[in-house]
Structure formats: structure tokens, C-alpha cells
Amino acid sequence: MLYTLKKHYTLYLMILPILIYFFVFNYYPIVKGLMISLQEYRLIGDRPFIGLQNYITVLNDPVFWRALQNTLVIGGGLLILGFVAPLLVALSLNEVFQPVFKKITQMVIYLPHLFSWVVVGGIWIFMLSPDVGLVNGVLRWLGADAIHFFAKEDYAKPIMILSAVWKDMGYICIIYLASIVGISPVLYEAASIDGANRWQQMIYITIPQLVPTMKVVLLLNMMGILRIFDQVFVMSNPAIAREVNVLMMYTYEKGILEFDMGVATAAAFLVIFATLILVSIVRKVIRYDME
């Protein structure tokens, strides 16, 4: 081993800054956070270890369970709609034969991904405004009454789901389109010779060839469903807060607003553990490591 180190020491020196970076900015905060979750954390003074008391406090808090329920509903909607909608758009764009129209469409649907959630939240609040919003304008034109979308709890979760899908649809769609471009044209030529039409080619060639990409997208979406925060933080208000208060908002309120760092980090680690379990189950179910 010593001989190997001497022989390749330049390579080890090159990788050293990367290892230091990960240790300082990734692993150390995780270890420190785990320690805080086991302490009665104070800004000044002693920080005695109290075992799993913070975790017990979180699990006995009804607000946490309410936040978990909201997270699962919103995250489930994001998981399903955020997986299916970009796939349908990518398959539809693949059937467009005019390059200019195709590129413009890709650019338009990708643009929201470049915006911060502050901008996206402002757009949705403006579009759904009861006075000058586009949606309520259409409703009034059809003879219906205006709806106060951001004041009614029934619309809170759908708005969070649709806005998130709208923002990231272009990004995931590009991933699907890149995968479609990589499909061998020989397969389509052979199918055409055998008399397959475009629909049959999409069903029997394009979609099966996209399965590995679908697995990646599904796994990425799964890793994010318990980390919903930005859109809720930007678009929530007291009228709908009860319906959209998710786990990350619970952690934020405990840690930043109430400065109960022990409980906040315990809640954060519960989210990490739950995410690891969910991802492991999904990897097993979809046979992620198999072709």
C-alpha cells in the first residue's frame, strides 16, 4: 500500500482539496447536526446530552404529524404529476418536426426553471389574483365569480403542486429529450420497414428506451418530496398556512423562529432518515440497478 501511495502520490494530492471540501462543508455539518439533535442546545453555556429526548419531543408534537401529512400529500402530487407531465411534453415535442417551433417551445417551458421561487411565487400570486389575475379574468368572462385562491384552504395544496410542476417541467423535459436523442435511429428505421406507425414506434421503441431515464427522474423526485420548502415559504399566508405547513417549514419555525435548535435538528434528521428509507424502497421496487 505504501508503494502505491508513493507511486500515485500526485493523484492523491490532486484529490485532497476535494476531500477537504466535502469534509468541511458536508460531513462535518452532518456530524455536528447529529450532536445538536442529541443535546439541550443553548447559544451560551453548557449543552448537556439528553439522548433521544428531542426526537421524542418531535414525535409527540401534533404539529409535526400535521406537517408530515401535508408533506406527503403535496410531495405525492409532485411525485406523480412531476413525473408524468414532463414525459408527456417530451414525447409530444419529439413528434414536432419543425425545428424552430420545437426550440422555441423548449426555451419557453424551460424558462421558469431559471427563475427563483420569489419570482415564480410572484407570477402565480399575480395570475391568481382575484382583482387583476388572468385566471379570475377568464372566470369572470365566462360569467363565474372570482375565486380568492390564496385565501381558500381547498386550493392551497393544488397550487403548491402545480406551481412546482410548472417550474421544473422544462428541466425534466430536457432530460427526457436528451435521452430520446440518444435512441438509435436504426430502431425506428427497422420499425418503419415493418410497417409501424409513429404511435406504435413511440409505444414500442421510445418509451421502453426511456425507462432508465424514467428511473433516474423518479428517484430524483423521490429524494425531494420531503424537502419542500421554498414555494411554501414564498406563497404561504396565514389563511392557508395550516394546509401547507410542511416538514421543512416545521424545522424552520423550530430552529429559526423559536431557536429550539435541538428539536429542529432532530426533525431534520427524521426527514433524512425517512428520505433514505423511501429512496431505498423505491430503488428496490423499480430495480434501479438493473437494465
Short mmCIF file of C-alpha atoms in Angstrom, two decimals:
data_model
loop_
_atom_site.label_atom_id
_atom_site.label_comp_id
_atom_site.label_asym_id
_atom_site.label_seq_id
_atom_site.Cartn_x
_atom_site.Cartn_y
_atom_site.Cartn_z
CA MET A 1 0.00 0.00 0.00
CA LEU A 2 2.87 2.36 0.82
CA TYR A 3 4.35 1.63 -2.60
CA THR A 4 1.04 2.50 -4.26
CA LEU A 5 0.82 5.78 -2.31
CA LYS A 6 4.34 6.75 -3.39
CA LYS A 7 3.71 5.78 -6.98
CA HIS A 8 0.47 7.75 -7.33
CA TYR A 9 1.03 10.48 -4.75
CA THR A 10 0.34 13.26 -7.28
CA LEU A 11 -3.14 11.86 -7.87
CA TYR A 12 -3.82 11.69 -4.14
CA LEU A 13 -2.60 15.28 -3.75
CA MET A 14 -4.98 16.38 -6.52
CA ILE A 15 -7.97 14.75 -4.84
CA LEU A 16 -7.05 16.10 -1.40
CA PRO A 17 -8.76 19.55 -1.82
CA ILE A 18 -11.98 17.82 -2.87
CA LEU A 19 -11.87 15.55 0.17
CA ILE A 20 -11.24 18.56 2.43
CA TYR A 21 -14.14 20.42 0.82
CA PHE A 22 -16.56 17.54 1.40
CA PHE A 23 -15.35 17.03 4.95
CA VAL A 24 -15.63 20.70 5.92
CA PHE A 25 -18.86 21.60 4.13
CA ASN A 26 -20.75 18.28 4.06
CA TYR A 27 -19.66 15.68 6.59
CA TYR A 28 -18.73 17.98 9.49
CA PRO A 29 -22.13 19.83 9.45
CA ILE A 30 -23.92 16.47 9.39
CA VAL A 31 -21.97 15.17 12.38
CA LYS A 32 -22.38 18.49 14.20
CA GLY A 33 -26.11 18.50 13.46
CA LEU A 34 -26.46 14.95 14.78
CA MET A 35 -24.72 16.01 18.00
CA ILE A 36 -27.02 19.04 18.39
CA SER A 37 -30.07 16.82 17.93
CA LEU A 38 -28.93 14.86 21.00
CA GLN A 39 -28.27 17.96 23.13
CA GLU A 40 -30.27 20.50 25.06
CA TYR A 41 -28.82 23.18 22.83
CA ARG A 42 -28.15 26.65 24.19
CA LEU A 43 -26.38 29.51 22.49
CA ILE A 44 -24.37 30.24 25.63
CA GLY A 45 -23.43 27.85 28.42
CA ASP A 46 -23.48 24.10 28.77
CA ARG A 47 -25.12 21.88 26.18
CA PRO A 48 -25.82 18.64 28.03
CA PHE A 49 -26.59 15.48 26.08
CA ILE A 50 -30.18 14.38 26.64
CA GLY A 51 -30.26 11.27 24.48
CA LEU A 52 -33.29 10.93 22.23
CA GLN A 53 -35.45 13.44 24.12
CA ASN A 54 -35.54 15.89 21.17
CA TYR A 55 -36.71 13.11 18.85
CA ILE A 56 -39.39 12.10 21.38
CA THR A 57 -40.49 15.75 21.61
CA VAL A 58 -40.84 15.93 17.83
CA LEU A 59 -42.74 12.64 17.57
CA ASN A 60 -45.15 13.74 20.33
CA ASP A 61 -45.85 17.07 18.67
CA PRO A 62 -49.18 17.05 16.75
CA VAL A 63 -47.94 19.93 14.59
CA PHE A 64 -45.17 17.65 13.29
CA TRP A 65 -47.67 14.96 12.27
CA ARG A 66 -49.87 17.56 10.61
CA ALA A 67 -46.82 18.82 8.72
CA LEU A 68 -45.92 15.26 7.74
CA GLN A 69 -49.43 14.69 6.40
CA ASN A 70 -49.27 17.90 4.35
CA THR A 71 -45.80 16.98 3.08
CA LEU A 72 -46.91 13.53 1.94
CA VAL A 73 -49.96 14.92 0.10
CA ILE A 74 -48.05 17.73 -1.63
CA GLY A 75 -44.98 15.53 -2.22
CA GLY A 76 -47.11 12.70 -3.58
CA GLY A 77 -48.76 15.06 -6.04
CA LEU A 78 -45.37 16.40 -7.06
CA LEU A 79 -44.00 12.89 -7.46
CA ILE A 80 -46.80 11.74 -9.77
CA LEU A 81 -47.50 14.91 -11.72
CA GLY A 82 -43.84 15.94 -11.85
CA PHE A 83 -43.02 12.58 -13.39
CA VAL A 84 -45.87 12.20 -15.88
CA ALA A 85 -46.32 15.77 -17.18
CA PRO A 86 -42.72 16.32 -18.42
CA LEU A 87 -42.74 12.87 -20.01
CA LEU A 88 -45.91 13.66 -21.99
CA VAL A 89 -44.50 17.04 -23.05
CA ALA A 90 -41.20 15.46 -24.15
CA LEU A 91 -42.98 12.75 -26.16
CA SER A 92 -45.19 15.40 -27.77
CA LEU A 93 -42.22 17.63 -28.63
CA ASN A 94 -40.44 14.65 -30.12
CA GLU A 95 -43.25 14.40 -32.65
CA VAL A 96 -42.82 18.04 -33.72
CA PHE A 97 -40.95 18.19 -37.00
CA GLN A 98 -40.48 21.96 -37.26
CA PRO A 99 -37.12 22.69 -35.55
CA VAL A 100 -37.84 26.38 -34.92
CA PHE A 101 -41.15 25.75 -33.19
CA LYS A 102 -39.61 22.89 -31.23
CA LYS A 103 -36.69 25.02 -29.98
CA ILE A 104 -38.91 27.94 -29.06
CA THR A 105 -41.25 25.63 -27.14
CA GLN A 106 -38.32 24.07 -25.28
CA MET A 107 -37.00 27.51 -24.35
CA VAL A 108 -40.40 28.74 -23.15
CA ILE A 109 -41.09 25.75 -20.91
CA TYR A 110 -37.50 25.77 -19.60
CA LEU A 111 -37.52 29.45 -18.60
CA PRO A 112 -39.43 29.02 -15.29
CA HIS A 113 -36.68 26.70 -14.06
CA LEU A 114 -34.24 29.63 -14.23
CA PHE A 115 -36.41 31.82 -12.02
CA SER A 116 -36.07 31.87 -8.25
CA TRP A 117 -39.07 30.88 -6.17
CA VAL A 118 -39.56 34.54 -5.29
CA VAL A 119 -40.19 35.31 -8.96
CA VAL A 120 -42.29 32.19 -9.54
CA GLY A 121 -44.35 32.88 -6.43
CA GLY A 122 -44.93 36.46 -7.59
CA ILE A 123 -46.06 35.24 -11.01
CA TRP A 124 -48.56 32.78 -9.53
CA ILE A 125 -49.86 35.26 -6.96
CA PHE A 126 -50.41 37.76 -9.78
CA MET A 127 -52.02 35.19 -12.12
CA LEU A 128 -54.42 34.02 -9.39
CA SER A 129 -55.18 37.47 -8.03
CA PRO A 130 -58.94 37.99 -7.55
CA ASP A 131 -58.79 41.52 -8.99
CA VAL A 132 -56.30 41.58 -11.88
CA GLY A 133 -55.34 37.91 -12.24
CA LEU A 134 -55.56 36.16 -15.60
CA VAL A 135 -57.41 33.12 -14.23
CA ASN A 136 -60.10 35.15 -12.49
CA GLY A 137 -60.37 37.34 -15.58
CA VAL A 138 -61.24 34.25 -17.61
CA LEU A 139 -63.70 33.11 -14.94
CA ARG A 140 -65.46 36.49 -14.97
CA TRP A 141 -65.54 36.43 -18.78
CA LEU A 142 -67.28 33.04 -18.54
CA GLY A 143 -69.81 34.51 -16.10
CA ALA A 144 -68.43 32.89 -12.95
CA ASP A 145 -67.49 34.62 -9.71
CA ALA A 146 -63.89 35.41 -8.92
CA ILE A 147 -62.11 32.97 -6.61
CA HIS A 148 -59.74 34.02 -3.84
CA PHE A 149 -57.33 31.16 -4.49
CA PHE A 150 -54.81 32.16 -1.83
CA ALA A 151 -57.49 32.59 0.82
CA LYS A 152 -59.21 29.21 0.46
CA GLU A 153 -57.68 26.10 2.01
CA ASP A 154 -59.12 23.81 -0.68
CA TYR A 155 -56.85 25.36 -3.31
CA ALA A 156 -53.70 25.57 -1.18
CA LYS A 157 -52.19 22.16 -1.89
CA PRO A 158 -53.08 22.06 -5.62
CA ILE A 159 -51.47 25.47 -6.06
CA MET A 160 -48.24 24.28 -4.40
CA ILE A 161 -48.18 21.15 -6.56
CA LEU A 162 -48.99 22.85 -9.86
CA SER A 163 -46.57 25.73 -9.34
CA ALA A 164 -43.70 23.32 -8.56
CA VAL A 165 -44.51 21.13 -11.57
CA TRP A 166 -44.75 24.22 -13.79
CA LYS A 167 -41.37 25.48 -12.60
CA ASP A 168 -39.41 22.26 -13.12
CA MET A 169 -41.28 20.79 -16.08
CA GLY A 170 -38.87 22.23 -18.64
CA TYR A 171 -35.79 20.94 -16.81
CA ILE A 172 -37.07 17.36 -16.58
CA CYS A 173 -38.44 17.57 -20.11
CA ILE A 174 -34.94 18.41 -21.36
CA ILE A 175 -33.60 15.31 -19.61
CA TYR A 176 -36.18 13.17 -21.40
CA LEU A 177 -35.49 14.83 -24.76
CA ALA A 178 -31.74 14.28 -24.36
CA SER A 179 -32.43 10.64 -23.72
CA ILE A 180 -34.73 10.42 -26.76
CA VAL A 181 -31.99 11.88 -28.97
CA GLY A 182 -29.71 9.06 -27.82
CA ILE A 183 -32.06 6.34 -29.09
CA SER A 184 -30.59 4.61 -32.12
CA PRO A 185 -32.38 5.70 -35.34
CA VAL A 186 -31.83 2.18 -36.65
CA LEU A 187 -34.63 1.01 -34.36
CA TYR A 188 -37.08 3.48 -35.95
CA GLU A 189 -35.95 2.59 -39.46
CA ALA A 190 -36.45 -1.11 -38.79
CA ALA A 191 -39.88 -0.41 -37.30
CA SER A 192 -40.86 1.70 -40.32
CA ILE A 193 -39.83 -1.08 -42.68
CA ASP A 194 -42.03 -3.44 -40.67
CA GLY A 195 -44.95 -1.04 -41.10
CA ALA A 196 -45.08 0.53 -37.63
CA ASN A 197 -46.68 3.98 -37.50
CA ARG A 198 -45.49 6.87 -35.26
CA TRP A 199 -47.77 5.89 -32.39
CA GLN A 200 -46.53 2.29 -32.41
CA GLN A 201 -42.91 3.49 -32.60
CA MET A 202 -43.46 5.68 -29.56
CA ILE A 203 -45.14 2.88 -27.58
CA TYR A 204 -42.77 0.06 -28.51
CA ILE A 205 -39.45 1.91 -29.02
CA THR A 206 -39.32 5.37 -27.46
CA ILE A 207 -40.97 4.67 -24.10
CA PRO A 208 -39.10 1.37 -23.41
CA GLN A 209 -35.81 3.08 -24.28
CA LEU A 210 -36.67 5.86 -21.82
CA VAL A 211 -37.10 3.51 -18.87
CA PRO A 212 -33.57 4.07 -17.43
CA THR A 213 -34.13 7.85 -17.61
CA MET A 214 -37.55 7.47 -16.00
CA LYS A 215 -35.92 5.62 -13.10
CA VAL A 216 -33.43 8.47 -12.59
CA VAL A 217 -36.17 11.12 -12.71
CA LEU A 218 -38.38 9.15 -10.33
CA LEU A 219 -35.52 8.74 -7.89
CA LEU A 220 -34.60 12.44 -8.06
CA ASN A 221 -38.23 13.40 -7.46
CA MET A 222 -38.44 10.96 -4.57
CA MET A 223 -35.38 12.47 -2.89
CA GLY A 224 -37.05 15.90 -2.98
CA ILE A 225 -40.59 15.24 -1.81
CA LEU A 226 -39.78 15.61 1.90
CA ARG A 227 -37.62 18.72 1.33
CA ILE A 228 -40.39 21.01 0.06
CA PHE A 229 -39.80 24.47 1.47
CA ASP A 230 -39.17 27.33 -0.96
CA GLN A 231 -42.58 27.60 -2.59
CA VAL A 232 -44.37 27.20 0.75
CA PHE A 233 -42.19 29.87 2.36
CA VAL A 234 -42.85 32.29 -0.52
CA MET A 235 -46.50 31.58 -1.32
CA SER A 236 -48.00 30.69 2.05
CA ASN A 237 -50.08 33.10 4.12
CA PRO A 238 -51.97 32.82 7.43
CA ALA A 239 -55.20 31.84 5.66
CA ILE A 240 -53.75 28.66 4.14
CA ALA A 241 -50.72 28.03 6.39
CA ARG A 242 -52.40 25.11 8.17
CA GLU A 243 -52.84 23.27 4.86
CA VAL A 244 -49.33 23.83 3.50
CA ASN A 245 -47.21 23.74 6.65
CA VAL A 246 -44.69 21.06 5.60
CA LEU A 247 -41.83 19.38 7.45
CA MET A 248 -39.19 21.86 6.36
CA MET A 249 -41.39 24.75 7.50
CA TYR A 250 -41.77 22.98 10.85
CA THR A 251 -37.96 22.70 11.07
CA TYR A 252 -37.56 26.35 10.07
CA GLU A 253 -40.04 27.56 12.66
CA LYS A 254 -38.48 25.48 15.43
CA GLY A 255 -34.90 26.35 14.55
CA ILE A 256 -35.02 29.96 13.33
CA LEU A 257 -38.15 31.48 14.83
CA GLU A 258 -38.22 29.65 18.18
CA PHE A 259 -34.47 28.94 18.28
CA ASP A 260 -35.11 25.43 19.59
CA MET A 261 -32.14 24.02 17.69
CA GLY A 262 -32.21 20.60 19.32
CA VAL A 263 -35.79 19.90 18.26
CA ALA A 264 -35.21 21.46 14.82
CA THR A 265 -32.18 19.28 14.05
CA ALA A 266 -33.98 16.21 15.39
CA ALA A 267 -36.85 16.92 12.98
CA ALA A 268 -34.35 17.44 10.16
CA PHE A 269 -32.68 14.11 10.85
CA LEU A 270 -36.04 12.37 10.93
CA VAL A 271 -36.63 13.78 7.45
CA ILE A 272 -33.22 12.48 6.34
CA PHE A 273 -33.91 9.01 7.75
CA ALA A 274 -37.37 8.93 6.14
CA THR A 275 -35.92 10.02 2.81
CA LEU A 276 -33.27 7.29 2.95
CA ILE A 277 -35.92 4.67 3.69
CA LEU A 278 -38.22 5.89 0.89
CA VAL A 279 -35.39 6.04 -1.65
CA SER A 280 -34.20 2.56 -0.69
CA ILE A 281 -37.72 1.17 -1.13
CA VAL A 282 -38.17 2.88 -4.50
CA ARG A 283 -34.75 1.68 -5.71
CA LYS A 284 -35.78 -1.85 -4.80
CA VAL A 285 -39.23 -1.59 -6.40
CA ILE A 286 -38.08 -0.10 -9.71
CA ARG A 287 -34.96 -2.30 -9.80
CA TYR A 288 -32.82 0.78 -10.26
CA ASP A 289 -29.54 -1.11 -10.63
CA MET A 290 -30.91 -3.43 -13.32
CA GLU A 291 -31.14 -2.67 -17.01
#
